[in-house]
Amino acid sequence: MYKTKNPYRLTDTLKINDNCSHCSTRYRLEPSFFFGSMFISYGVGIAFAVAAFIISYNIIETSLVTAFLAIVGTLVLLGPIIMRLSRNIWINLFMSYDKDLAKKKK
């Protein structure tokens, strides 16, 4: 789906191909289609933040300040992955894989 596989190439993190290489499905449905993925990104970010808090505060038993720093570090380090994951979730809400379309392309 993305032009580069590495999400940490920050200049290319959100650059997507125009079509799927397997079934030729268009990824760009409309100019601002992926703006809705920001809502998904918020939820995914909250899930990662809660996981970081539970791991650092409850399992490792650090202080609240350290747990807060763990949350910030997690969100900063995993930001590009969260952005890509939210875009993938968003497009899958509106499109599904069609086996017949993939077979027609071959």
Short mmCIF file of C-alpha atoms in Angstrom, two decimals:
data_model
loop_
_atom_site.label_atom_id
_atom_site.label_comp_id
_atom_site.label_asym_id
_atom_site.label_seq_id
_atom_site.Cartn_x
_atom_site.Cartn_y
_atom_site.Cartn_z
CA MET A 1 0.00 0.00 0.00
CA TYR A 2 2.83 2.40 0.82
CA LYS A 3 5.62 3.50 -1.47
CA THR A 4 8.27 2.61 1.11
CA LYS A 5 8.08 -0.29 3.54
CA ASN A 6 9.96 1.56 6.28
CA PRO A 7 7.52 3.74 8.26
CA TYR A 8 10.42 5.61 9.86
CA ARG A 9 11.43 7.34 6.64
CA LEU A 10 9.47 10.34 7.81
CA THR A 11 9.32 12.09 4.45
CA ASP A 12 7.66 9.03 2.91
CA THR A 13 5.62 7.71 5.86
CA LEU A 14 2.21 8.54 4.40
CA LYS A 15 2.95 8.35 0.67
CA ILE A 16 0.76 5.65 -0.82
CA ASN A 17 0.66 3.97 -4.21
CA ASP A 18 -2.21 4.91 -6.49
CA ASN A 19 -3.32 1.28 -6.99
CA CYS A 20 -2.85 -2.08 -5.30
CA SER A 21 -0.07 -4.08 -6.94
CA HIS A 22 -2.06 -7.30 -6.49
CA CYS A 23 -5.62 -6.45 -7.55
CA SER A 24 -5.34 -2.88 -8.99
CA THR A 25 -7.80 -1.42 -6.47
CA ARG A 26 -7.53 2.35 -6.26
CA TYR A 27 -6.35 3.58 -2.86
CA ARG A 28 -7.18 7.24 -3.41
CA LEU A 29 -10.95 7.16 -3.30
CA GLU A 30 -11.30 10.93 -2.97
CA PRO A 31 -8.87 13.78 -2.19
CA SER A 32 -9.49 13.96 1.56
CA PHE A 33 -10.44 10.33 2.17
CA PHE A 34 -7.75 9.61 4.75
CA PHE A 35 -8.65 12.58 6.98
CA GLY A 36 -11.07 10.21 8.71
CA SER A 37 -8.16 8.04 9.75
CA MET A 38 -7.27 10.72 12.31
CA PHE A 39 -10.18 9.50 14.44
CA ILE A 40 -8.86 5.95 14.22
CA SER A 41 -5.35 7.22 15.01
CA TYR A 42 -6.63 8.81 18.20
CA GLY A 43 -8.15 5.52 19.36
CA VAL A 44 -5.08 3.49 18.43
CA GLY A 45 -2.85 6.04 20.18
CA ILE A 46 -4.97 5.80 23.32
CA ALA A 47 -4.70 1.99 23.22
CA PHE A 48 -0.90 2.19 22.96
CA ALA A 49 -0.77 4.81 25.73
CA VAL A 50 -2.90 2.68 28.07
CA ALA A 51 -0.73 -0.36 27.32
CA ALA A 52 2.44 1.66 28.04
CA PHE A 53 0.94 2.91 31.31
CA ILE A 54 -0.15 -0.54 32.47
CA ILE A 55 3.22 -2.06 31.61
CA SER A 56 5.29 0.69 33.22
CA TYR A 57 3.16 1.51 36.26
CA ASN A 58 1.56 -1.80 37.19
CA ILE A 59 3.95 -4.46 35.88
CA ILE A 60 7.33 -2.74 36.23
CA GLU A 61 6.03 -0.67 39.19
CA THR A 62 7.58 2.68 38.29
CA SER A 63 6.49 6.11 39.52
CA LEU A 64 3.73 8.13 37.83
CA VAL A 65 6.29 10.47 36.28
CA THR A 66 8.17 7.54 34.76
CA ALA A 67 4.90 6.04 33.55
CA PHE A 68 4.02 9.37 31.91
CA LEU A 69 7.43 9.46 30.22
CA ALA A 70 6.86 5.88 29.04
CA ILE A 71 3.56 6.96 27.46
CA VAL A 72 5.18 9.93 25.71
CA GLY A 73 8.10 7.80 24.53
CA THR A 74 5.80 5.09 23.23
CA LEU A 75 3.68 7.55 21.26
CA VAL A 76 6.69 9.34 19.80
CA LEU A 77 8.55 6.16 18.85
CA LEU A 78 5.49 4.37 17.46
CA GLY A 79 3.90 7.44 15.85
CA PRO A 80 4.67 6.46 12.24
CA ILE A 81 3.38 2.94 12.83
CA ILE A 82 0.22 4.28 14.47
CA MET A 83 -0.39 6.57 11.48
CA ARG A 84 -0.02 3.74 8.98
CA LEU A 85 -2.08 1.34 11.06
CA SER A 86 -4.90 3.86 11.36
CA ARG A 87 -4.92 4.43 7.59
CA ASN A 88 -5.09 0.68 7.00
CA ILE A 89 -7.98 0.32 9.45
CA TRP A 90 -9.79 3.29 7.89
CA ILE A 91 -9.57 2.00 4.31
CA ASN A 92 -10.66 -1.48 5.43
CA LEU A 93 -13.83 -0.01 6.90
CA PHE A 94 -14.88 1.01 3.39
CA MET A 95 -13.25 -1.59 1.16
CA SER A 96 -12.83 -5.32 1.34
CA TYR A 97 -10.57 -7.74 -0.49
CA ASP A 98 -12.11 -9.19 -3.62
CA LYS A 99 -10.56 -12.51 -4.69
CA ASP A 100 -12.24 -12.36 -8.10
CA LEU A 101 -10.71 -8.97 -8.86
CA ALA A 102 -7.24 -10.30 -8.02
CA LYS A 103 -7.80 -13.32 -10.30
CA LYS A 104 -8.96 -11.10 -13.19
CA LYS A 105 -5.75 -9.13 -13.07
CA LYS A 106 -3.59 -12.24 -13.52
#
